[in-house]
Coordinates of C-alpha atoms in Angstrom, one line a residue:
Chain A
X612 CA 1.8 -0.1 -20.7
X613 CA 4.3 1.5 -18.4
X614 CA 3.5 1.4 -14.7
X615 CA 4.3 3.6 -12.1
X616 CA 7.6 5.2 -12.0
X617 CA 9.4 6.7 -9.1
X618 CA 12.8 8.5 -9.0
X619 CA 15.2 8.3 -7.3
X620 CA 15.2 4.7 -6.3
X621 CA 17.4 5.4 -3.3
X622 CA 18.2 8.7 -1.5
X623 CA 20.6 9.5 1.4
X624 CA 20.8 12.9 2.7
X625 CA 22.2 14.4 5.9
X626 CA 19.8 15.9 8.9
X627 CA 18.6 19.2 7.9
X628 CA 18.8 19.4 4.0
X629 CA 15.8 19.4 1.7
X630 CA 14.8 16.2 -0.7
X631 CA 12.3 16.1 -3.3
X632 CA 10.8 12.8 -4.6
X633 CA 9.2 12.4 -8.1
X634 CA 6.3 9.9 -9.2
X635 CA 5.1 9.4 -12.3
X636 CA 1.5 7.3 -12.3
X637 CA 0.1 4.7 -14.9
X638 CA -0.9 7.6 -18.1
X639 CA -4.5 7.2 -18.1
X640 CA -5.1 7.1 -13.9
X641 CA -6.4 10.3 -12.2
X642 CA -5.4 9.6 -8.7
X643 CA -2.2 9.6 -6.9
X644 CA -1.3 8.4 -3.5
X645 CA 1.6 9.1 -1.2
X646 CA 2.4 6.9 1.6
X647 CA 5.4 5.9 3.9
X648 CA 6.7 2.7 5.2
X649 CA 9.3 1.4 7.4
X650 CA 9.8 -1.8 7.5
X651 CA 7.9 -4.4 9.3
X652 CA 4.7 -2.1 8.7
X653 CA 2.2 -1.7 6.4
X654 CA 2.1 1.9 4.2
X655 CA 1.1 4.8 6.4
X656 CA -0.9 7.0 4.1
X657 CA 0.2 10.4 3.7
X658 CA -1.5 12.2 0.8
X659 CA -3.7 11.8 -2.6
X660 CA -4.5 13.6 -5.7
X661 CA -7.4 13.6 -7.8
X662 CA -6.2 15.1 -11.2
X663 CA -4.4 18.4 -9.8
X664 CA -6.3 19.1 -6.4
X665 CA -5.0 18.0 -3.6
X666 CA -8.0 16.6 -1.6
X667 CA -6.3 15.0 1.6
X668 CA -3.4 15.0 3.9
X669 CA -2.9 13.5 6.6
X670 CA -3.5 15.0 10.3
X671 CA 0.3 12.9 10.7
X672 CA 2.0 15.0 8.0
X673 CA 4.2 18.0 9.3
X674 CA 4.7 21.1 8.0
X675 CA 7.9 19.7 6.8
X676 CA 6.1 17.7 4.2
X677 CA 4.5 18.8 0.6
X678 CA 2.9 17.5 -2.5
X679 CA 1.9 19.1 -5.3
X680 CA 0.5 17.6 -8.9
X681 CA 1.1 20.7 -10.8
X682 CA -0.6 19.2 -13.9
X683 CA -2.4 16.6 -12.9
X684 CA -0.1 14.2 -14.1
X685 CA 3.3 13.8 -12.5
X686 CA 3.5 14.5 -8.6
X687 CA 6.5 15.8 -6.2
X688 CA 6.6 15.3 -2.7
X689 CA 9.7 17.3 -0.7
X690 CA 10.5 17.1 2.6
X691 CA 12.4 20.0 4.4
X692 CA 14.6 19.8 7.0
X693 CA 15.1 15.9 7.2
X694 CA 15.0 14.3 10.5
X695 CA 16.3 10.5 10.9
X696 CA 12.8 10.0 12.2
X697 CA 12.2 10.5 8.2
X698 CA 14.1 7.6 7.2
X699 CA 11.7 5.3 5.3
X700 CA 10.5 3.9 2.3
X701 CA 8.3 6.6 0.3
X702 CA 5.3 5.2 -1.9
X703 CA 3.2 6.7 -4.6
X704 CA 0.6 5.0 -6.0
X705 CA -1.9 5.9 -8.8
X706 CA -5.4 4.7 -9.7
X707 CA -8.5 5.2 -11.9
X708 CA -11.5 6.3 -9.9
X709 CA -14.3 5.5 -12.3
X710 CA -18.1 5.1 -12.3
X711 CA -17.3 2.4 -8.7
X712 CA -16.7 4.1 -5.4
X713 CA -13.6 2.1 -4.8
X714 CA -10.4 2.5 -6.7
X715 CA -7.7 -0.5 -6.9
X716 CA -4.3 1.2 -6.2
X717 CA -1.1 0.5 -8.3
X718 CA 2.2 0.8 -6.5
X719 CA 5.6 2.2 -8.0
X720 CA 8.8 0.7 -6.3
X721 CA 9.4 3.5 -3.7
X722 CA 12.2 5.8 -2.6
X723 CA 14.3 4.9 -0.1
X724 CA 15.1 7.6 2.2
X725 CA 18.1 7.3 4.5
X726 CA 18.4 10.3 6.6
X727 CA 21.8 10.5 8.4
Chain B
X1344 CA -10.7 3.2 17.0
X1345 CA -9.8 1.5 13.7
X1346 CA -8.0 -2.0 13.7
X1347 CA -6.7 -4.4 11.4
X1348 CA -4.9 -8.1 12.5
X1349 CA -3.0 -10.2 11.0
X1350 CA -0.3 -12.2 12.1
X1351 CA 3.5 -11.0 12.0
X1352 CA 4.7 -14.1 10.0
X1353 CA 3.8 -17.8 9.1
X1354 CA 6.2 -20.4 7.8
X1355 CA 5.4 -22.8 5.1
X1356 CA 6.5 -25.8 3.0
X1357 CA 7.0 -25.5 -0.7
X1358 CA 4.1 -27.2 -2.6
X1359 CA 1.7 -27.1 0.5
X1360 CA -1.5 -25.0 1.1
X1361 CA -0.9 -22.0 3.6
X1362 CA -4.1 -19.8 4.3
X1363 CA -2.8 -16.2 6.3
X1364 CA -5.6 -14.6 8.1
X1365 CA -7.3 -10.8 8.8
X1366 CA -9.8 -9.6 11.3
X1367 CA -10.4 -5.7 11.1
X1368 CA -12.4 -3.3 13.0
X1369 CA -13.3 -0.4 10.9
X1370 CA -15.4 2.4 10.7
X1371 CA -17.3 1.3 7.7
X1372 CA -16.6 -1.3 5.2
X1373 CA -16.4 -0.6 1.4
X1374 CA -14.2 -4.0 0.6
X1375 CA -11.0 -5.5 1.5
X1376 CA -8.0 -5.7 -0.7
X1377 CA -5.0 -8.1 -0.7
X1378 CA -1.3 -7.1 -1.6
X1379 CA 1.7 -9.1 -2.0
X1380 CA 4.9 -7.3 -1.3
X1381 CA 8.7 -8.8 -2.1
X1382 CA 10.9 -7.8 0.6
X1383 CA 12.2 -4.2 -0.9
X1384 CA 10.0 -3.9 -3.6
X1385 CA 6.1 -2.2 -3.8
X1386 CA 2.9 -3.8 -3.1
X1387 CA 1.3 -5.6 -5.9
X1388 CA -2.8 -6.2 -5.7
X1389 CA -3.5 -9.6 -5.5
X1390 CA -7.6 -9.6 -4.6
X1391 CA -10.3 -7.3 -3.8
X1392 CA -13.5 -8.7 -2.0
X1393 CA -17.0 -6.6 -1.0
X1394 CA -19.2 -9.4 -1.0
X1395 CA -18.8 -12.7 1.2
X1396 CA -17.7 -15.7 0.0
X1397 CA -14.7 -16.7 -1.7
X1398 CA -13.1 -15.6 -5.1
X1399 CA -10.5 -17.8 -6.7
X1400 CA -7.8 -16.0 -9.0
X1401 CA -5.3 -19.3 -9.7
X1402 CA -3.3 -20.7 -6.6
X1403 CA -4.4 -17.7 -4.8
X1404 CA -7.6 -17.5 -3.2
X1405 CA -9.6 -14.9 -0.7
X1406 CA -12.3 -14.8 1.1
X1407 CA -14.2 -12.4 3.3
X1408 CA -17.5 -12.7 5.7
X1409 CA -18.6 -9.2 6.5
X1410 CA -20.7 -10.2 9.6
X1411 CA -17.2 -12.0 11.2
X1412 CA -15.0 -9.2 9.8
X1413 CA -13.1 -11.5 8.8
X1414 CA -10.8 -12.4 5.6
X1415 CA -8.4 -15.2 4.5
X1416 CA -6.1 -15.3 1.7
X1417 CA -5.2 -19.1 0.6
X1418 CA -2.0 -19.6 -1.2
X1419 CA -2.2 -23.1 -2.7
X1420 CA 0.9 -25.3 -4.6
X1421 CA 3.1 -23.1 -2.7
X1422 CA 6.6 -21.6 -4.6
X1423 CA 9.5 -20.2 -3.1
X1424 CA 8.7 -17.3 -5.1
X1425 CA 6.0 -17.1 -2.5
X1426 CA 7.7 -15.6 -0.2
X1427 CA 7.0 -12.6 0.7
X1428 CA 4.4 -10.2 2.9
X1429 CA 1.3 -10.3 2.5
X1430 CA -0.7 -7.2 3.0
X1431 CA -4.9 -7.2 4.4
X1432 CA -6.4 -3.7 3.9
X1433 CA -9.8 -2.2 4.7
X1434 CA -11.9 0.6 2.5
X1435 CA -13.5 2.7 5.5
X1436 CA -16.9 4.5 5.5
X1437 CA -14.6 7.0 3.9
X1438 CA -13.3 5.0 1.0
X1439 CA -9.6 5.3 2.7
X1440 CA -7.3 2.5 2.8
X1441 CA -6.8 1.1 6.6
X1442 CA -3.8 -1.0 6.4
X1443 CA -2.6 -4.0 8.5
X1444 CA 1.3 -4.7 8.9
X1445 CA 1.3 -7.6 6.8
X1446 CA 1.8 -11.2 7.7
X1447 CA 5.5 -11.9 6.2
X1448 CA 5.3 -15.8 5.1
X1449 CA 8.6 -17.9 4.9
X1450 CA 8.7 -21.1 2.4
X1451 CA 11.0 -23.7 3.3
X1452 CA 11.9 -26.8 0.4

């Protein structure tokens, strides 16, 4: 049982340039969660996925940000236009929303964005 | 507004009992998870509680009264592998995570 992948590990870009951030959730889970954190914080939740559709985002999230989950498995999240302000760890987490209202989340490791 | 506490950080011996407490104010309350996170690494799910009382998972216990809003999380036999944040968060009326800024816990030998 493979959990939750994210790539890359680390990223450092320069002010203005476009990343793009892939996760890849436990097989069998049809949710997937985005959230941000710097440190000293807990995650600030950004976006989620059930199966393909896109079913939140977070009044927080610019226009800078997007998701997408093409296929319902694997997800991308790019920002454009990188601001320091962006500099932060970057969380996706999947789950299995069954028959019970509440889901337990399962975290990758996280990006590390460093925006200079 | 919607509120979670805990404290920034608690220090602790190795092989003592440290207990690291939440109090949230949420809209709504679906249940209460607990996360350990390792300085640089994810969150890992420790405990989930929805009904008071306490559950006991190993060293680790957690316990939650609803009427309080209130939750503990009880680290007993403490290891140095212990160290680490420890992360309270709240399911809302709309079964969203509300997340407190963890209580980073420091074991000294």
């Amino acid at each position: 049982d493979t959990g939750v992948s994210q790539d890359p590990r680390h990223k450092i870009t320069k002010r203005g340039q476009n990343v793009t951030f892939r996760c890849d959730p436990i097989s069998e889970h049809n949710r997937l969660y985005w959230y941000r954190q710097t440190l000293g914080q807990g995650p600030e939740f950004l976006t989620y996925f059930q199966n393909e559709a896109q079913l939140e985002k977070s009044r927080l999230l610019s226009d800078r940000f997007s998701a997408e989950r093409p296929k319902g498995s694997f997800s991308t999240l790019e920002i454009q236009r990188t601001e320091q302000g962006d500099s932060a760890m970057y969380l996706c987490a999947s789950s299995l929303l069954g028959l019970a209202e509440v889901d337990t989340q399962y975290f990758g490791p996280g990006t590390r964005l460093t925006v200079l | 507004g919607q509120n979670i506490d805990q404290p920034t950080e608690m220090t602790a011996t190795e092989g003592a009992i440290v207990q690291i407490n939440c109090t949230y104010q949420t809209s709504g309350f679906n249940g209460l998870f607990w996360y350990q996170q390792h300085a640089g690494e994810a969150p890992t799910f420790l405990s989930y509680n929805v009904l008071d009382g306490l559950e006991e998972k190993g060293r680790f216990s957690s316990f939650l009264s609803r009427s309080k809003g209130y939750s503990y999380l009880l680290l007993k036999e403490l290891q140095m592998k212990d160290s680490a944040s420890y992360l309270c968060a709240v399911v809302d009326s709309n079964y969203q995570l509300i997340w407190g800024a963890g209580t980073k816990l420091i074991i000294k030998p």
